[in-house]
mmCIF file of C-alpha atoms in Angstrom:
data_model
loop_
_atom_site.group_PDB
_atom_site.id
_atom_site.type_symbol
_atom_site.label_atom_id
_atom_site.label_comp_id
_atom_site.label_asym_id
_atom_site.label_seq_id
_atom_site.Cartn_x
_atom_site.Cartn_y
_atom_site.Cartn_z
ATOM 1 C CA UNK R 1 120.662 144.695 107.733
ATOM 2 C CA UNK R 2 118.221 143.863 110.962
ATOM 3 C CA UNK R 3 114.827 143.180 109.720
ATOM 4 C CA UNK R 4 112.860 142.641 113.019
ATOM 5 C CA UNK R 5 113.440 145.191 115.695
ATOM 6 C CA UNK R 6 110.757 143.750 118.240
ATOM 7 C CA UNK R 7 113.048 142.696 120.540
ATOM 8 C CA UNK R 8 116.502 143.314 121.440
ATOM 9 C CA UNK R 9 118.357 141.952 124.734
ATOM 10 C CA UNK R 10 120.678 143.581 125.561
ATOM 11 C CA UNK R 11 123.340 141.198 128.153
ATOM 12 C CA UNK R 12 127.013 143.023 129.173
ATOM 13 C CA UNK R 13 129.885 140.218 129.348
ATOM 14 C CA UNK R 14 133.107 140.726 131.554
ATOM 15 C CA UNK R 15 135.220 137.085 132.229
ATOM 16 C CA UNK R 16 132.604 134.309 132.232
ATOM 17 C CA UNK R 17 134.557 132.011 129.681
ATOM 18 C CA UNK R 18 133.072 129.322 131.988
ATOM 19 C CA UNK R 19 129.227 130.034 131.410
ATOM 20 C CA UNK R 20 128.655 132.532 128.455
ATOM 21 C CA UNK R 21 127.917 129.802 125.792
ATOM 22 C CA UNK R 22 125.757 127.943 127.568
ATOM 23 C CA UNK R 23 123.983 131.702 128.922
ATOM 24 C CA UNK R 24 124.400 133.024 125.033
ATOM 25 C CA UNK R 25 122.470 129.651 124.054
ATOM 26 C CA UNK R 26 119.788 129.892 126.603
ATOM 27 C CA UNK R 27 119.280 133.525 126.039
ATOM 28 C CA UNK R 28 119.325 133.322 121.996
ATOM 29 C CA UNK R 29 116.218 130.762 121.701
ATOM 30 C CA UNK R 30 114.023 133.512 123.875
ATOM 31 C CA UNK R 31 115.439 135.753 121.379
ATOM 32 C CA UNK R 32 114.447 133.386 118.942
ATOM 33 C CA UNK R 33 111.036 132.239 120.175
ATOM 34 C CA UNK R 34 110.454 136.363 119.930
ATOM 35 C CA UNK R 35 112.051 137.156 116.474
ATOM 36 C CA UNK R 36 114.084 139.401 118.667
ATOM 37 C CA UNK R 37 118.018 139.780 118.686
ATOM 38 C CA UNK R 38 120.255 139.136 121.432
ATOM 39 C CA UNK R 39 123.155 142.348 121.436
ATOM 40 C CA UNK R 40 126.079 140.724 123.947
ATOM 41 C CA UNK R 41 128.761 144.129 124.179
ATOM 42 C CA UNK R 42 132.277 142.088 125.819
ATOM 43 C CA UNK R 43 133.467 144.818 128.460
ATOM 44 C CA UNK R 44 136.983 143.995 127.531
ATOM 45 C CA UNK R 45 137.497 140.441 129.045
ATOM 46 C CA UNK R 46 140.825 138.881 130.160
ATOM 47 C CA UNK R 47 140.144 135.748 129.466
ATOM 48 C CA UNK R 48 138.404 133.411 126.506
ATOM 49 C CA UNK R 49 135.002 134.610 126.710
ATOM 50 C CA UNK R 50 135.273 136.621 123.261
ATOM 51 C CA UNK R 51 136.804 133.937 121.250
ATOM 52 C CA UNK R 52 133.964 131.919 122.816
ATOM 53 C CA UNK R 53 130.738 133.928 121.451
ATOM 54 C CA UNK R 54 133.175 134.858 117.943
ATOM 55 C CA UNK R 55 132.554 130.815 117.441
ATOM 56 C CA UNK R 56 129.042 131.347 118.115
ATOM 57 C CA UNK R 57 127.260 131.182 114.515
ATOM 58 C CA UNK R 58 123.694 132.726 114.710
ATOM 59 C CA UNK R 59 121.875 135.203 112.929
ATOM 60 C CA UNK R 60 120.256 136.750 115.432
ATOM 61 C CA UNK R 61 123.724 137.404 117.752
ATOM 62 C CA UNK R 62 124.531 140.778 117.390
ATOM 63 C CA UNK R 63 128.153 140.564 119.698
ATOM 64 C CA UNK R 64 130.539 143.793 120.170
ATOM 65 C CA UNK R 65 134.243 144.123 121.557
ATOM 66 C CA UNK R 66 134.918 147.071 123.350
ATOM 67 C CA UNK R 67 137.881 148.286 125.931
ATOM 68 C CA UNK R 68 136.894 147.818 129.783
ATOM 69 C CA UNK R 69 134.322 150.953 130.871
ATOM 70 C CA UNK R 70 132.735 148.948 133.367
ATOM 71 C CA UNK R 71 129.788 147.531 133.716
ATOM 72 C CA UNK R 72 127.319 150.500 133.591
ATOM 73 C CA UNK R 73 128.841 152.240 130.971
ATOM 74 C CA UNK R 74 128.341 148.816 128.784
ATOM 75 C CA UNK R 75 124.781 148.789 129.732
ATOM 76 C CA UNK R 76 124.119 151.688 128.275
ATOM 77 C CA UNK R 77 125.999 151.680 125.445
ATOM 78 C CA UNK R 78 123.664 148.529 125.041
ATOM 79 C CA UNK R 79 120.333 150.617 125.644
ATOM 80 C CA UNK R 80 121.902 153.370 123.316
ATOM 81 C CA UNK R 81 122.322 150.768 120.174
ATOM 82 C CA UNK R 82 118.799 149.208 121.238
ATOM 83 C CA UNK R 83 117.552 152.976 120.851
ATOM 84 C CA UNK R 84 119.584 154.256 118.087
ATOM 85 C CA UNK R 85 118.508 151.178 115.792
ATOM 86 C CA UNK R 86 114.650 151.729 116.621
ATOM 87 C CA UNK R 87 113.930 148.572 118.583
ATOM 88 C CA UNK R 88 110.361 148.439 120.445
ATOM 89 C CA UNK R 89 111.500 146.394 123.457
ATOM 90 C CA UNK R 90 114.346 146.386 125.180
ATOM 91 C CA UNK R 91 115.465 143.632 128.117
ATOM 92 C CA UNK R 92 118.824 143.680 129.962
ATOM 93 C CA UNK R 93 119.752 140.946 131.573
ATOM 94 C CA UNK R 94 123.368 140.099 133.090
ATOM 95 C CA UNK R 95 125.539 137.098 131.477
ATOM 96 C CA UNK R 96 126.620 135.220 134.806
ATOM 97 C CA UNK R 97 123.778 132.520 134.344
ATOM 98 C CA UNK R 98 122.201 134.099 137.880
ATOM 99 C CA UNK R 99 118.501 134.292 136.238
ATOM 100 C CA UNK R 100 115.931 132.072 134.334
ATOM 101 C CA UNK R 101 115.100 132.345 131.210
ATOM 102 C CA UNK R 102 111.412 131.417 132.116
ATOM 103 C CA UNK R 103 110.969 134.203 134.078
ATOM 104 C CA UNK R 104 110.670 136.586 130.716
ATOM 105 C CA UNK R 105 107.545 134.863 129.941
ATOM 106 C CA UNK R 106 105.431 136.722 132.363
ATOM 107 C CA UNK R 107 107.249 139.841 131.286
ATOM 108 C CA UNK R 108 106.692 139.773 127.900
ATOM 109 C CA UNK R 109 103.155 138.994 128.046
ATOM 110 C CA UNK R 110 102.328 142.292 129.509
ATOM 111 C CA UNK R 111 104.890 144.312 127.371
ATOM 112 C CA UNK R 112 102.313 146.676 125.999
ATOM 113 C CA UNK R 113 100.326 146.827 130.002
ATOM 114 C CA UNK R 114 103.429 148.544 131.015
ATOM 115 C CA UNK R 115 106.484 150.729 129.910
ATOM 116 C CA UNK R 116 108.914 149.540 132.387
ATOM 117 C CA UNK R 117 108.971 145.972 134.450
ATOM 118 C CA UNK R 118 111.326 145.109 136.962
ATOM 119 C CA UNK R 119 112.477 142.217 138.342
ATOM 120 C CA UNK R 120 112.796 141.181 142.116
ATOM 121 C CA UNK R 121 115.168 139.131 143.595
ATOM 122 C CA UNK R 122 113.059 137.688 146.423
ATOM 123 C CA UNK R 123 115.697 135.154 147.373
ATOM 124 C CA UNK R 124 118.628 136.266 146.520
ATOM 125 C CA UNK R 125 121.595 134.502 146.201
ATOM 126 C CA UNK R 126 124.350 137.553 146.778
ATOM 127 C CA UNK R 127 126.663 138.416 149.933
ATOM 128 C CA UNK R 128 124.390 139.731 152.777
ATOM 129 C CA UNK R 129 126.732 142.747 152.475
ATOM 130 C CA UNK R 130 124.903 143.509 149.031
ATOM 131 C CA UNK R 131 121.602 142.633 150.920
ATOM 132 C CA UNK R 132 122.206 145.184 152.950
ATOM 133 C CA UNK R 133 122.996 147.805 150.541
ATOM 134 C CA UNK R 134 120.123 146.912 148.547
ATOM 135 C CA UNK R 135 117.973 147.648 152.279
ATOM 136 C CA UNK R 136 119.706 151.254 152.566
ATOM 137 C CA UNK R 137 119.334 152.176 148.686
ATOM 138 C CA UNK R 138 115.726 151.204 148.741
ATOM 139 C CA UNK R 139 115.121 153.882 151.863
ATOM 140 C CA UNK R 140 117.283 156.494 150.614
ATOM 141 C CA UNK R 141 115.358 156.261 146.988
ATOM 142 C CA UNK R 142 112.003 155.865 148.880
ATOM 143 C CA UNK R 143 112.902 159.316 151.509
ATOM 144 C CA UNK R 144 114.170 160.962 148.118
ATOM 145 C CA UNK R 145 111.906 160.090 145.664
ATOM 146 C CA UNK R 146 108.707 158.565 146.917
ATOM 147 C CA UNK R 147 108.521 155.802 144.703
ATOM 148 C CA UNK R 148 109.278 151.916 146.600
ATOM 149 C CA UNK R 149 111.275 150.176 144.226
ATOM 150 C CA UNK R 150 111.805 147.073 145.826
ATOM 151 C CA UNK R 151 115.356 145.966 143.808
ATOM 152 C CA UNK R 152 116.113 149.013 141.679
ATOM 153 C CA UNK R 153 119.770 147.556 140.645
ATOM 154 C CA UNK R 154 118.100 144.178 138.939
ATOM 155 C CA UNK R 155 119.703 143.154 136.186
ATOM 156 C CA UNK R 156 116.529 141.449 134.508
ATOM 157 C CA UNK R 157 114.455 144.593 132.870
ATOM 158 C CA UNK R 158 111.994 144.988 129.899
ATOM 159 C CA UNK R 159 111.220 148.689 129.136
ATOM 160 C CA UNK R 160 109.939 150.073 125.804
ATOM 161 C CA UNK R 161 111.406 152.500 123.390
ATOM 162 C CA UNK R 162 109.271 155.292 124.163
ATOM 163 C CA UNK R 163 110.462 155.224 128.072
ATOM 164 C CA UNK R 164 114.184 154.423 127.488
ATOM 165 C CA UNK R 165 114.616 156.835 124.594
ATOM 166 C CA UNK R 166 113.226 159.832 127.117
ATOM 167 C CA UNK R 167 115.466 158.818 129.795
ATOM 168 C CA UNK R 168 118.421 158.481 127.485
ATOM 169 C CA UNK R 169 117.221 161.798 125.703
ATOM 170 C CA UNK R 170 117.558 163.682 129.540
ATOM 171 C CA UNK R 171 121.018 162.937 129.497
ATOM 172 C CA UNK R 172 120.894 160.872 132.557
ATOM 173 C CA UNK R 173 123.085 158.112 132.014
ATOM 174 C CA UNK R 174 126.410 159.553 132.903
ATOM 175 C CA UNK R 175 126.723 157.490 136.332
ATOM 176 C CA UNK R 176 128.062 154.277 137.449
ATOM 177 C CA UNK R 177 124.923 152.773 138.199
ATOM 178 C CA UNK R 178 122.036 153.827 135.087
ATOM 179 C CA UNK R 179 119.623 150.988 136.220
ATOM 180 C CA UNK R 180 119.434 152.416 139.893
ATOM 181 C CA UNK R 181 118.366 156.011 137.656
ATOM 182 C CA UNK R 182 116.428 154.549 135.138
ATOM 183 C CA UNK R 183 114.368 152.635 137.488
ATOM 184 C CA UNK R 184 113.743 155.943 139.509
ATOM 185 C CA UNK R 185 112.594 157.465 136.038
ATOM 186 C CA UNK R 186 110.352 155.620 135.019
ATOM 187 C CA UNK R 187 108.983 154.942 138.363
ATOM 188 C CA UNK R 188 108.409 158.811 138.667
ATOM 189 C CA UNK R 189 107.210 159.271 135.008
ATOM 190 C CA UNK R 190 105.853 155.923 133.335
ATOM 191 C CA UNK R 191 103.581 152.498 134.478
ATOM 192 C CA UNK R 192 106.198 150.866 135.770
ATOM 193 C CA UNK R 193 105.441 147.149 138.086
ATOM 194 C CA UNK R 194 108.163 144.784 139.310
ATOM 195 C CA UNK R 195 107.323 140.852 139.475
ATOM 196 C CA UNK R 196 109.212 138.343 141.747
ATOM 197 C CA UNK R 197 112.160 136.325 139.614
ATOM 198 C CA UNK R 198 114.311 133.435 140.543
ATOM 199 C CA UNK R 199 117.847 134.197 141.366
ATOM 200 C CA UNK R 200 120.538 131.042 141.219
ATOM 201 C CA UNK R 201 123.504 130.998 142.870
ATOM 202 C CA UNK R 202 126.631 131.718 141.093
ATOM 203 C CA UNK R 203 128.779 128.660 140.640
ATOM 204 C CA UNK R 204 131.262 130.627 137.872
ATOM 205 C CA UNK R 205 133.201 133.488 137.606
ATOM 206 C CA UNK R 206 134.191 136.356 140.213
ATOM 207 C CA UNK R 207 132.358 138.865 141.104
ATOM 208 C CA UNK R 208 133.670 141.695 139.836
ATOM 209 C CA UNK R 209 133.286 143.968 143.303
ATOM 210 C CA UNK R 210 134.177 142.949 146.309
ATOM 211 C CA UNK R 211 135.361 144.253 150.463
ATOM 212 C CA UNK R 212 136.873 147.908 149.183
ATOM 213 C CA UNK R 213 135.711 148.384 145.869
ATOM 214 C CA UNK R 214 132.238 147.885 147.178
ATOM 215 C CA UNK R 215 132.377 150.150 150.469
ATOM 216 C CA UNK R 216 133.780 153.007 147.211
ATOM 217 C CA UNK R 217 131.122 152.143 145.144
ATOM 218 C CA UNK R 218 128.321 152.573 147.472
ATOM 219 C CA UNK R 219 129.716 155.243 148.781
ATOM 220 C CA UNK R 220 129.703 156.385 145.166
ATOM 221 C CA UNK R 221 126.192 155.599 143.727
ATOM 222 C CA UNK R 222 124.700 157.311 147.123
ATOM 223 C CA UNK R 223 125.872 160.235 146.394
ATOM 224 C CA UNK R 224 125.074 159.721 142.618
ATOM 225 C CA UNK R 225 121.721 159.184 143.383
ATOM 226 C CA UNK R 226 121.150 161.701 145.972
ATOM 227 C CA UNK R 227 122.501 164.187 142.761
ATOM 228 C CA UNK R 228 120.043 162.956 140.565
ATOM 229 C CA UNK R 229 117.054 163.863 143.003
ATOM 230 C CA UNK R 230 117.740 167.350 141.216
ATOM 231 C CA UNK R 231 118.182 166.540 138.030
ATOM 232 C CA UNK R 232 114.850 165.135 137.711
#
């Protein structure tokens, strides 16, 4: 039975036998240091990464094997567990070692200033494809919404319980990107503020999207997000 329900973090896990037990190590001493939990869902991997974190022998690892959804749907089948076991904080971060761990520092300390803090890649180590895209997404959500969110997609989040369970509650996570939406939610509807974080370059692993595949799933979340501009 989970005792303290502080903190979870929540960290989705698709092929990255190379770096998830030294990210799963770094990750579950913040956990630690926080008497918080660290919930890693595997989104089906090909490779060794489960057998990797099944080895993994800590009380406060909370791992789950599931088929391949993708990596939204695993997020928020994270935020949903996070939610349906009554935690009060809830980070996601992603598991390809592209973040610092000393970064959540100045997040946590203002955990009860604000409901929602997001992280912003301010040199970001990514394809200047995805630069772009990030550019376009950030006009279309500003001309839509009238919120700036400088890096609405980042992967390194801390939101409460009271904000996530009211976005989850709306039904709005039926999409393939729920951190583009849930940052627009909370913008719109809680104190939200997003801090500057250091992004590394990734030296393991593919990325999962690439040439095609991306072009689709741009083409994709646009038009999800334009949708959700009514659903609000």
């Amino acid at each position: 039975m989970i005792k303290n329900k502080n903190l979870i973090i929540v960290m989705p896990v698709y092929n990255e036998e190379q770096i998830i037990k030294k990210v799963a190590s770094d990750w579950l001493k913040v956990a630690k240091t926080h008497k918080g939990h660290l919930l890693i869902i595997n989104d089906g991997s090909k490779d060794q990464t489960f057998k990797i974190l099944k080895k993994i022998n800590r009380k406060n690892l909370i791992l789950i094997n599931q088929k391949n959804s993708g990596h939204g749907k695993t997020v928020v089948n994270g935020y949903k567990y996070a939610i349906k076991n009554k935690y009060k904080f809830i980070f996601q971060v992603d598991s390809d070692n592209q973040f610092s761990t000393k970064d959540f520092k100045k997040f946590w300390i203002d955990r009860n200033r604000f409901d929602f803090q997001v992280g912003y890649r301010l040199k970001r180590y990514d394809p200047n494809t995805r630069l772009i895209i990030t550019r376009i997404l950030r006009f279309i959500i500003f001309s839509l919404f009238q919120v700036v969110i400088k890096d609405s997609n980042s992967p390194f989040r801390l939101i409460n319980n009271k904000a996530l369970k009211k976005f989850i509650s709306r039904g709005h996570t039926n999409t393939i990107v729920p951190n583009i939406f849930l940052s627009i939610f909370c913008y719109k509807q809680f104190k939200c503020r997003t801090l500057n974080v250091v992004h590394l370059e990734r030296l393991t692993g593919v990325v999962w999207i690439m040439k095609f595949k991306l072009l689709k799933f741009c083409l994709e979340s646009f038009y999800e997000v334009i949708k959700f501009k009514f659903k609000l």
